[in-house]
């Protein structure tokens, strides 16, 4: 990075982001805000071709991570990112000219059986141990918050810091915000190969100082040196995890909060209510299985009766991208100057602002955040010499 700054003082750094999902777009905005020239490449013909628009938009730092002893670094990242979301939502709304339906209503977690009550208690204890706000609720208190609950709800928790957005609106506002900020959004560009050298040469002939890979469940582009020799990024292949969900028309007496049970979630937006989701590891197809959709609806309707008859508006499958240890890849790859922001699995929307902050710090200041150390993209790379400098200076020499 030092080499870049000393040789290109007058011209801003140029960064290509490959992937226009929530991760790539958040990074693009953060870089642009800090004065970088940015172009975003995406294989889709318009925004929303990938998994982001198929997500539920729950920002559930407490629900997802409070009880996760194996993934403490990820829990910390999730919590930090959750705290960055109010500011990101306000920024994208201001620059993008409209709402993303950012909601701080909190999430409810509901138990229907004795076993689930035990699970709920361990989640509450984990929240308390980690300083995450949580309130225990009786069945009567739950019904006051959600009058549509059936008698199935024995007790629950309110996680007041868990938030949500509407991912489709987030994408729309990001698109407008980035265009207005001067970021080039290049759709219909499937980037298969990038040539490294003094700079990175993209297939459309544009040159950049850095490349950010935010390609989700898709295979990352291949890299070659100036004479055509392959360069190895050392990244593992993404592992697809298919998730099916459905959207029901908003009906009177329907849910008001994000609601989790052990096996289903309900995420009400103003235009519809989302119910999800299956977790099908290793599957990358978009097929919708009507039996799986019916099971999801039935589980949701056990809890909120009116959902049994609410008209179905749509059902779909999205492909979450994960990694061999189910933690993301955030930081420099084995190719200096090529940075990964991949493998966010079930929490891409939640983790977007923290990922963008880490990647921007790294690209602009050469700083590796202590929060990012656990997500080093080279942790699965046994195949070659791993550069120790996070600066990426090698490409300028
Ligand atoms: N974050 C919810 C899901 O992946 O289904």
GROMACS .gro file of C-alpha atoms and ligand atoms in nm:
model
  402
    1UNK     CA    1   0.000   0.000   0.000
    2UNK     CA    2   0.286   0.236   0.084
    3UNK     CA    3   0.420   0.187  -0.268
    4UNK     CA    4   0.081   0.277  -0.414
    5UNK     CA    5   0.050   0.592  -0.208
    6UNK     CA    6   0.399   0.715  -0.283
    7UNK     CA    7   0.370   0.659  -0.659
    8UNK     CA    8   0.008   0.768  -0.709
    9UNK     CA    9  -0.033   1.064  -0.480
   10UNK     CA   10  -0.236   1.267  -0.725
   11UNK     CA   11  -0.477   0.997  -0.839
   12UNK     CA   12  -0.716   0.820  -0.606
   13UNK     CA   13  -0.678   0.450  -0.545
   14UNK     CA   14  -0.890   0.246  -0.787
   15UNK     CA   15  -1.067  -0.063  -0.658
   16UNK     CA   16  -1.275  -0.321  -0.847
   17UNK     CA   17  -1.535  -0.502  -0.638
   18UNK     CA   18  -1.657  -0.828  -0.792
   19UNK     CA   19  -2.007  -0.906  -0.666
   20UNK     CA   20  -2.302  -0.668  -0.616
   21UNK     CA   21  -2.462  -0.838  -0.317
   22UNK     CA   22  -2.493  -0.667   0.019
   23UNK     CA   23  -2.127  -0.739   0.100
   24UNK     CA   24  -1.984  -0.598  -0.224
   25UNK     CA   25  -2.213  -0.296  -0.216
   26UNK     CA   26  -2.133  -0.213   0.147
   27UNK     CA   27  -1.763  -0.229   0.072
   28UNK     CA   28  -1.808  -0.013  -0.236
   29UNK     CA   29  -1.991   0.254  -0.036
   30UNK     CA   30  -1.737   0.251   0.245
   31UNK     CA   31  -1.445   0.281   0.003
   32UNK     CA   32  -1.616   0.556  -0.195
   33UNK     CA   33  -1.696   0.748   0.124
   34UNK     CA   34  -1.324   0.738   0.201
   35UNK     CA   35  -1.228   0.882  -0.137
   36UNK     CA   36  -1.154   0.567  -0.338
   37UNK     CA   37  -1.258   0.529  -0.703
   38UNK     CA   38  -1.474   0.217  -0.718
   39UNK     CA   39  -1.638   0.000  -0.983
   40UNK     CA   40  -1.863  -0.295  -0.898
   41UNK     CA   41  -1.886  -0.588  -1.141
   42UNK     CA   42  -2.172  -0.837  -1.125
   43UNK     CA   43  -2.279  -1.126  -1.343
   44UNK     CA   44  -2.648  -1.039  -1.298
   45UNK     CA   45  -2.826  -0.808  -1.538
   46UNK     CA   46  -2.945  -0.584  -1.254
   47UNK     CA   47  -2.928  -0.552  -0.877
   48UNK     CA   48  -3.086  -0.843  -0.693
   49UNK     CA   49  -2.963  -1.133  -0.905
   50UNK     CA   50  -2.793  -1.301  -0.608
   51UNK     CA   51  -2.884  -1.421  -0.263
   52UNK     CA   52  -2.925  -1.084  -0.086
   53UNK     CA   53  -3.273  -1.019  -0.223
   54UNK     CA   54  -3.370  -1.372  -0.117
   55UNK     CA   55  -3.263  -1.313   0.243
   56UNK     CA   56  -3.495  -1.239   0.535
   57UNK     CA   57  -3.301  -0.928   0.641
   58UNK     CA   58  -3.286  -1.021   1.009
   59UNK     CA   59  -2.999  -0.857   1.195
   60UNK     CA   60  -2.997  -1.107   1.477
   61UNK     CA   61  -2.666  -1.064   1.654
   62UNK     CA   62  -2.808  -1.190   1.984
   63UNK     CA   63  -3.026  -1.472   1.851
   64UNK     CA   64  -2.765  -1.611   1.616
   65UNK     CA   65  -2.458  -1.581   1.832
   66UNK     CA   66  -2.526  -1.548   2.205
   67UNK     CA   67  -2.504  -1.922   2.266
   68UNK     CA   68  -2.229  -1.997   2.012
   69UNK     CA   69  -1.927  -2.095   2.219
   70UNK     CA   70  -1.738  -2.229   1.918
   71UNK     CA   71  -1.753  -1.904   1.723
   72UNK     CA   72  -1.663  -1.633   1.972
   73UNK     CA   73  -1.482  -1.419   1.713
   74UNK     CA   74  -1.782  -1.435   1.487
   75UNK     CA   75  -2.013  -1.344   1.775
   76UNK     CA   76  -1.800  -1.036   1.843
   77UNK     CA   77  -1.800  -0.941   1.475
   78UNK     CA   78  -2.178  -0.988   1.456
   79UNK     CA   79  -2.235  -0.770   1.760
   80UNK     CA   80  -2.008  -0.498   1.628
   81UNK     CA   81  -2.179  -0.511   1.290
   82UNK     CA   82  -2.523  -0.492   1.451
   83UNK     CA   83  -2.410  -0.172   1.621
   84UNK     CA   84  -2.295  -0.027   1.286
   85UNK     CA   85  -2.630  -0.097   1.117
   86UNK     CA   86  -2.827   0.207   1.242
   87UNK     CA   87  -2.567   0.436   1.091
   88UNK     CA   88  -2.545   0.237   0.767
   89UNK     CA   89  -2.923   0.235   0.732
   90UNK     CA   90  -2.938   0.612   0.784
   91UNK     CA   91  -2.655   0.670   0.535
   92UNK     CA   92  -2.807   0.449   0.266
   93UNK     CA   93  -3.150   0.602   0.319
   94UNK     CA   94  -3.011   0.955   0.293
   95UNK     CA   95  -2.796   0.886  -0.014
   96UNK     CA   96  -3.040   0.644  -0.173
   97UNK     CA   97  -3.347   0.860  -0.127
   98UNK     CA   98  -3.583   0.626   0.059
   99UNK     CA   99  -3.647   0.385   0.343
  100UNK     CA  100  -3.484   0.044   0.397
  101UNK     CA  101  -3.742  -0.033   0.669
  102UNK     CA  102  -3.479  -0.054   0.938
  103UNK     CA  103  -3.661  -0.175   1.248
  104UNK     CA  104  -3.545  -0.182   1.610
  105UNK     CA  105  -3.856  -0.356   1.743
  106UNK     CA  106  -3.640  -0.643   1.872
  107UNK     CA  107  -3.690  -1.013   1.812
  108UNK     CA  108  -3.900  -1.264   2.003
  109UNK     CA  109  -3.782  -1.618   2.068
  110UNK     CA  110  -4.062  -1.856   2.154
  111UNK     CA  111  -4.075  -2.196   2.324
  112UNK     CA  112  -4.358  -2.441   2.254
  113UNK     CA  113  -4.239  -2.746   2.452
  114UNK     CA  114  -4.053  -2.827   2.774
  115UNK     CA  115  -3.736  -2.898   2.574
  116UNK     CA  116  -3.765  -2.565   2.398
  117UNK     CA  117  -3.816  -2.391   2.733
  118UNK     CA  118  -3.481  -2.533   2.843
  119UNK     CA  119  -3.321  -2.413   2.520
  120UNK     CA  120  -3.472  -2.070   2.576
  121UNK     CA  121  -3.332  -2.058   2.927
  122UNK     CA  122  -2.982  -2.143   2.804
  123UNK     CA  123  -3.011  -1.870   2.537
  124UNK     CA  124  -3.119  -1.618   2.804
  125UNK     CA  125  -2.830  -1.720   3.030
  126UNK     CA  126  -2.584  -1.688   2.740
  127UNK     CA  127  -2.715  -1.340   2.660
  128UNK     CA  128  -2.677  -1.234   3.022
  129UNK     CA  129  -2.327  -1.381   3.046
  130UNK     CA  130  -2.227  -1.175   2.740
  131UNK     CA  131  -2.395  -0.855   2.841
  132UNK     CA  132  -2.659  -0.875   2.569
  133UNK     CA  133  -2.996  -0.729   2.672
  134UNK     CA  134  -3.268  -0.992   2.711
  135UNK     CA  135  -3.608  -1.008   2.884
  136UNK     CA  136  -3.790  -1.326   2.980
  137UNK     CA  137  -4.159  -1.323   2.887
  138UNK     CA  138  -4.454  -1.526   3.013
  139UNK     CA  139  -4.716  -1.658   2.770
  140UNK     CA  140  -4.943  -1.367   2.871
  141UNK     CA  141  -4.669  -1.111   2.806
  142UNK     CA  142  -4.599  -1.270   2.469
  143UNK     CA  143  -4.964  -1.242   2.375
  144UNK     CA  144  -4.965  -0.876   2.468
  145UNK     CA  145  -4.677  -0.818   2.225
  146UNK     CA  146  -4.818  -1.050   1.959
  147UNK     CA  147  -5.198  -1.081   1.994
  148UNK     CA  148  -5.200  -1.335   1.709
  149UNK     CA  149  -5.012  -1.601   1.906
  150UNK     CA  150  -5.195  -1.931   1.953
  151UNK     CA  151  -5.183  -2.120   2.283
  152UNK     CA  152  -4.868  -2.298   2.159
  153UNK     CA  153  -4.643  -2.022   2.292
  154UNK     CA  154  -4.547  -2.127   2.647
  155UNK     CA  155  -4.295  -1.854   2.710
  156UNK     CA  156  -4.035  -1.651   2.535
  157UNK     CA  157  -3.758  -1.397   2.525
  158UNK     CA  158  -3.741  -1.048   2.389
  159UNK     CA  159  -3.401  -0.965   2.236
  160UNK     CA  160  -3.438  -0.587   2.212
  161UNK     CA  161  -3.114  -0.524   2.022
  162UNK     CA  162  -3.194  -0.756   1.732
  163UNK     CA  163  -3.304  -0.554   1.430
  164UNK     CA  164  -3.424  -0.607   1.074
  165UNK     CA  165  -3.432  -0.446   0.731
  166UNK     CA  166  -3.604  -0.525   0.403
  167UNK     CA  167  -3.322  -0.661   0.185
  168UNK     CA  168  -3.492  -0.566  -0.144
  169UNK     CA  169  -3.519  -0.205  -0.027
  170UNK     CA  170  -3.161  -0.213   0.096
  171UNK     CA  171  -3.043  -0.318  -0.249
  172UNK     CA  172  -3.253  -0.054  -0.420
  173UNK     CA  173  -3.123   0.225  -0.194
  174UNK     CA  174  -2.765   0.104  -0.226
  175UNK     CA  175  -2.799   0.113  -0.605
  176UNK     CA  176  -2.915   0.475  -0.598
  177UNK     CA  177  -2.665   0.576  -0.329
  178UNK     CA  178  -2.369   0.428  -0.515
  179UNK     CA  179  -2.469   0.572  -0.852
  180UNK     CA  180  -2.509   0.916  -0.698
  181UNK     CA  181  -2.173   0.881  -0.526
  182UNK     CA  182  -1.998   0.808  -0.856
  183UNK     CA  183  -1.948   0.433  -0.821
  184UNK     CA  184  -1.969   0.254  -1.157
  185UNK     CA  185  -2.214  -0.038  -1.135
  186UNK     CA  186  -2.135  -0.282  -1.415
  187UNK     CA  187  -2.406  -0.543  -1.460
  188UNK     CA  188  -2.404  -0.843  -1.691
  189UNK     CA  189  -2.028  -0.880  -1.637
  190UNK     CA  190  -1.926  -1.230  -1.544
  191UNK     CA  191  -1.564  -1.180  -1.443
  192UNK     CA  192  -1.393  -1.512  -1.508
  193UNK     CA  193  -1.031  -1.401  -1.531
  194UNK     CA  194  -0.830  -1.108  -1.402
  195UNK     CA  195  -0.473  -1.032  -1.507
  196UNK     CA  196  -0.240  -0.919  -1.227
  197UNK     CA  197   0.071  -0.707  -1.276
  198UNK     CA  198   0.144  -0.343  -1.199
  199UNK     CA  199  -0.232  -0.320  -1.170
  200UNK     CA  200  -0.524  -0.559  -1.218
  201UNK     CA  201  -0.666  -0.576  -1.569
  202UNK     CA  202  -1.036  -0.660  -1.587
  203UNK     CA  203  -1.196  -0.831  -1.890
  204UNK     CA  204  -1.346  -0.498  -2.004
  205UNK     CA  205  -1.001  -0.339  -2.022
  206UNK     CA  206  -1.032  -0.132  -1.702
  207UNK     CA  207  -0.736  -0.130  -1.465
  208UNK     CA  208  -0.747  -0.121  -1.085
  209UNK     CA  209  -0.502  -0.109  -0.797
  210UNK     CA  210  -0.694  -0.356  -0.583
  211UNK     CA  211  -0.961  -0.622  -0.633
  212UNK     CA  212  -1.224  -0.719  -0.375
  213UNK     CA  213  -1.388  -1.060  -0.418
  214UNK     CA  214  -1.746  -1.059  -0.292
  215UNK     CA  215  -1.888  -1.326  -0.518
  216UNK     CA  216  -2.096  -1.513  -0.258
  217UNK     CA  217  -2.173  -1.870  -0.354
  218UNK     CA  218  -2.017  -1.834  -0.700
  219UNK     CA  219  -1.665  -1.948  -0.782
  220UNK     CA  220  -1.419  -1.659  -0.759
  221UNK     CA  221  -1.249  -1.533  -1.077
  222UNK     CA  222  -0.920  -1.692  -1.180
  223UNK     CA  223  -0.604  -1.477  -1.170
  224UNK     CA  224  -0.306  -1.491  -1.403
  225UNK     CA  225   0.020  -1.299  -1.405
  226UNK     CA  226   0.122  -1.063  -1.687
  227UNK     CA  227   0.264  -1.356  -1.885
  228UNK     CA  228  -0.039  -1.576  -1.831
  229UNK     CA  229   0.092  -1.793  -1.545
  230UNK     CA  230  -0.188  -1.878  -1.298
  231UNK     CA  231  -0.185  -1.702  -0.962
  232UNK     CA  232  -0.334  -1.891  -0.668
  233UNK     CA  233  -0.558  -1.699  -0.432
  234UNK     CA  234  -0.553  -1.986  -0.179
  235UNK     CA  235  -0.927  -1.952  -0.123
  236UNK     CA  236  -1.143  -2.258  -0.056
  237UNK     CA  237  -1.431  -2.324  -0.294
  238UNK     CA  238  -1.753  -2.175  -0.156
  239UNK     CA  239  -1.988  -2.429   0.001
  240UNK     CA  240  -2.350  -2.366  -0.104
  241UNK     CA  241  -2.630  -2.396   0.153
  242UNK     CA  242  -2.970  -2.372  -0.006
  243UNK     CA  243  -3.249  -2.202   0.187
  244UNK     CA  244  -3.614  -2.211   0.082
  245UNK     CA  245  -3.866  -1.965   0.215
  246UNK     CA  246  -4.204  -1.816   0.143
  247UNK     CA  247  -4.372  -1.477   0.152
  248UNK     CA  248  -4.732  -1.441   0.271
  249UNK     CA  249  -4.958  -1.142   0.217
  250UNK     CA  250  -4.983  -0.913   0.518
  251UNK     CA  251  -5.305  -0.999   0.701
  252UNK     CA  252  -5.488  -0.849   0.994
  253UNK     CA  253  -5.377  -1.012   1.320
  254UNK     CA  254  -5.044  -1.108   1.164
  255UNK     CA  255  -4.709  -1.086   1.343
  256UNK     CA  256  -4.540  -0.755   1.429
  257UNK     CA  257  -4.196  -0.872   1.540
  258UNK     CA  258  -3.932  -1.102   1.406
  259UNK     CA  259  -4.017  -1.431   1.574
  260UNK     CA  260  -3.785  -1.729   1.610
  261UNK     CA  261  -3.858  -2.077   1.725
  262UNK     CA  262  -3.604  -2.355   1.709
  263UNK     CA  263  -3.711  -2.458   1.359
  264UNK     CA  264  -3.875  -2.164   1.185
  265UNK     CA  265  -3.856  -1.786   1.172
  266UNK     CA  266  -4.114  -1.525   1.082
  267UNK     CA  267  -4.000  -1.183   0.960
  268UNK     CA  268  -4.285  -0.936   0.895
  269UNK     CA  269  -4.211  -0.654   0.650
  270UNK     CA  270  -4.461  -0.387   0.548
  271UNK     CA  271  -4.534  -0.552   0.212
  272UNK     CA  272  -4.536  -0.916   0.321
  273UNK     CA  273  -4.441  -1.165   0.591
  274UNK     CA  274  -4.143  -1.390   0.529
  275UNK     CA  275  -4.122  -1.740   0.670
  276UNK     CA  276  -3.801  -1.939   0.652
  277UNK     CA  277  -3.598  -2.132   0.598
  278UNK     CA  278  -3.461  -2.469   0.501
  279UNK     CA  279  -3.088  -2.535   0.549
  280UNK     CA  280  -2.970  -2.770   0.271
  281UNK     CA  281  -2.593  -2.795   0.279
  282UNK     CA  282  -2.423  -2.869  -0.051
  283UNK     CA  283  -2.722  -2.770  -0.263
  284UNK     CA  284  -2.699  -2.477  -0.503
  285UNK     CA  285  -3.015  -2.518  -0.709
  286UNK     CA  286  -3.311  -2.281  -0.709
  287UNK     CA  287  -3.584  -2.546  -0.711
  288UNK     CA  288  -3.873  -2.488  -0.472
  289UNK     CA  289  -4.008  -2.799  -0.303
  290UNK     CA  290  -4.377  -2.746  -0.225
  291UNK     CA  291  -4.365  -2.994   0.066
  292UNK     CA  292  -4.081  -2.802   0.231
  293UNK     CA  293  -4.271  -2.475   0.184
  294UNK     CA  294  -4.589  -2.629   0.330
  295UNK     CA  295  -4.394  -2.752   0.633
  296UNK     CA  296  -4.250  -2.405   0.696
  297UNK     CA  297  -4.592  -2.246   0.673
  298UNK     CA  298  -4.745  -2.508   0.904
  299UNK     CA  299  -4.479  -2.447   1.169
  300UNK     CA  300  -4.535  -2.072   1.150
  301UNK     CA  301  -4.914  -2.115   1.164
  302UNK     CA  302  -4.889  -2.335   1.476
  303UNK     CA  303  -4.765  -2.022   1.645
  304UNK     CA  304  -4.953  -1.742   1.465
  305UNK     CA  305  -5.287  -1.887   1.358
  306UNK     CA  306  -5.377  -1.639   1.081
  307UNK     CA  307  -5.071  -1.746   0.884
  308UNK     CA  308  -5.247  -2.074   0.801
  309UNK     CA  309  -5.477  -1.898   0.552
  310UNK     CA  310  -5.280  -1.590   0.448
  311UNK     CA  311  -5.237  -1.593   0.069
  312UNK     CA  312  -4.893  -1.699  -0.049
  313UNK     CA  313  -4.734  -1.424  -0.258
  314UNK     CA  314  -4.416  -1.605  -0.351
  315UNK     CA  315  -4.177  -1.884  -0.256
  316UNK     CA  316  -3.813  -1.912  -0.352
  317UNK     CA  317  -3.473  -2.060  -0.278
  318UNK     CA  318  -3.152  -1.869  -0.212
  319UNK     CA  319  -2.801  -2.008  -0.188
  320UNK     CA  320  -2.604  -1.902   0.117
  321UNK     CA  321  -2.228  -1.918   0.076
  322UNK     CA  322  -2.029  -2.081   0.356
  323UNK     CA  323  -1.676  -2.211   0.421
  324UNK     CA  324  -1.528  -2.529   0.573
  325UNK     CA  325  -1.547  -2.378   0.924
  326UNK     CA  326  -1.869  -2.178   0.863
  327UNK     CA  327  -1.685  -1.852   0.931
  328UNK     CA  328  -1.631  -1.586   0.665
  329UNK     CA  329  -1.314  -1.507   0.471
  330UNK     CA  330  -1.232  -1.139   0.529
  331UNK     CA  331  -0.898  -0.989   0.430
  332UNK     CA  332  -0.609  -1.030   0.194
  333UNK     CA  333  -0.576  -1.349  -0.010
  334UNK     CA  334  -0.251  -1.518  -0.115
  335UNK     CA  335  -0.242  -1.279  -0.413
  336UNK     CA  336  -0.119  -0.941  -0.286
  337UNK     CA  337  -0.375  -0.671  -0.357
  338UNK     CA  338  -0.663  -0.917  -0.387
  339UNK     CA  339  -0.894  -0.905  -0.089
  340UNK     CA  340  -1.173  -1.149  -0.002
  341UNK     CA  341  -1.509  -1.075   0.159
  342UNK     CA  342  -1.674  -1.414   0.122
  343UNK     CA  343  -1.856  -1.695   0.301
  344UNK     CA  344  -2.094  -1.496   0.524
  345UNK     CA  345  -2.336  -1.791   0.529
  346UNK     CA  346  -2.659  -1.706   0.717
  347UNK     CA  347  -2.555  -1.356   0.818
  348UNK     CA  348  -2.443  -1.160   0.514
  349UNK     CA  349  -2.685  -0.876   0.575
  350UNK     CA  350  -2.594  -0.850   0.944
  351UNK     CA  351  -2.218  -0.873   0.883
  352UNK     CA  352  -2.202  -0.631   0.588
  353UNK     CA  353  -2.109  -0.306   0.767
  354UNK     CA  354  -1.836  -0.463   0.982
  355UNK     CA  355  -1.696  -0.643   0.679
  356UNK     CA  356  -1.691  -0.318   0.483
  357UNK     CA  357  -1.513  -0.138   0.767
  358UNK     CA  358  -1.247  -0.410   0.794
  359UNK     CA  359  -1.188  -0.426   0.418
  360UNK     CA  360  -1.169  -0.047   0.381
  361UNK     CA  361  -0.926  -0.019   0.674
  362UNK     CA  362  -0.712  -0.286   0.515
  363UNK     CA  363  -0.716  -0.145   0.162
  364UNK     CA  364  -0.672   0.219   0.256
  365UNK     CA  365  -0.454   0.203   0.566
  366UNK     CA  366  -0.300  -0.145   0.538
  367UNK     CA  367  -0.450  -0.208   0.882
  368UNK     CA  368  -0.560  -0.557   0.983
  369UNK     CA  369  -0.829  -0.516   1.246
  370UNK     CA  370  -0.784  -0.746   1.550
  371UNK     CA  371  -1.148  -0.836   1.490
  372UNK     CA  372  -1.056  -0.976   1.147
  373UNK     CA  373  -0.764  -1.200   1.245
  374UNK     CA  374  -0.985  -1.506   1.292
  375UNK     CA  375  -1.124  -1.461   0.940
  376UNK     CA  376  -0.793  -1.462   0.750
  377UNK     CA  377  -0.884  -1.596   0.405
  378UNK     CA  378  -0.550  -1.783   0.392
  379UNK     CA  379  -0.635  -2.011   0.686
  380UNK     CA  380  -0.723  -2.303   0.456
  381UNK     CA  381  -0.431  -2.246   0.218
  382UNK     CA  382  -0.165  -2.512   0.262
  383UNK     CA  383  -0.067  -2.508  -0.101
  384UNK     CA  384   0.199  -2.241  -0.136
  385UNK     CA  385   0.403  -1.971   0.017
  386UNK     CA  386   0.180  -1.734   0.212
  387UNK     CA  387   0.291  -1.373   0.201
  388UNK     CA  388   0.326  -1.228   0.549
  389UNK     CA  389   0.280  -0.863   0.462
  390UNK     CA  390  -0.082  -0.750   0.456
  391UNK     CA  391   0.021  -0.446   0.253
  392UNK     CA  392  -0.011  -0.595  -0.094
  393UNK     CA  393   0.286  -0.384  -0.203
  394UNK     CA  394   0.422  -0.659  -0.430
  395UNK     CA  395   0.211  -0.566  -0.729
  396UNK     CA  396   0.355  -0.221  -0.764
  397UNK     CA  397   0.716  -0.318  -0.783
  398LIG     N1  398  -3.044  -1.576   0.820
  398LIG     C1  399  -3.151  -1.661   0.795
  398LIG     C2  400  -3.126  -1.766   0.699
  398LIG     O1  401  -3.014  -1.783   0.651
  398LIG     O2  402  -3.217  -1.839   0.668
   0.00000   0.00000   0.00000
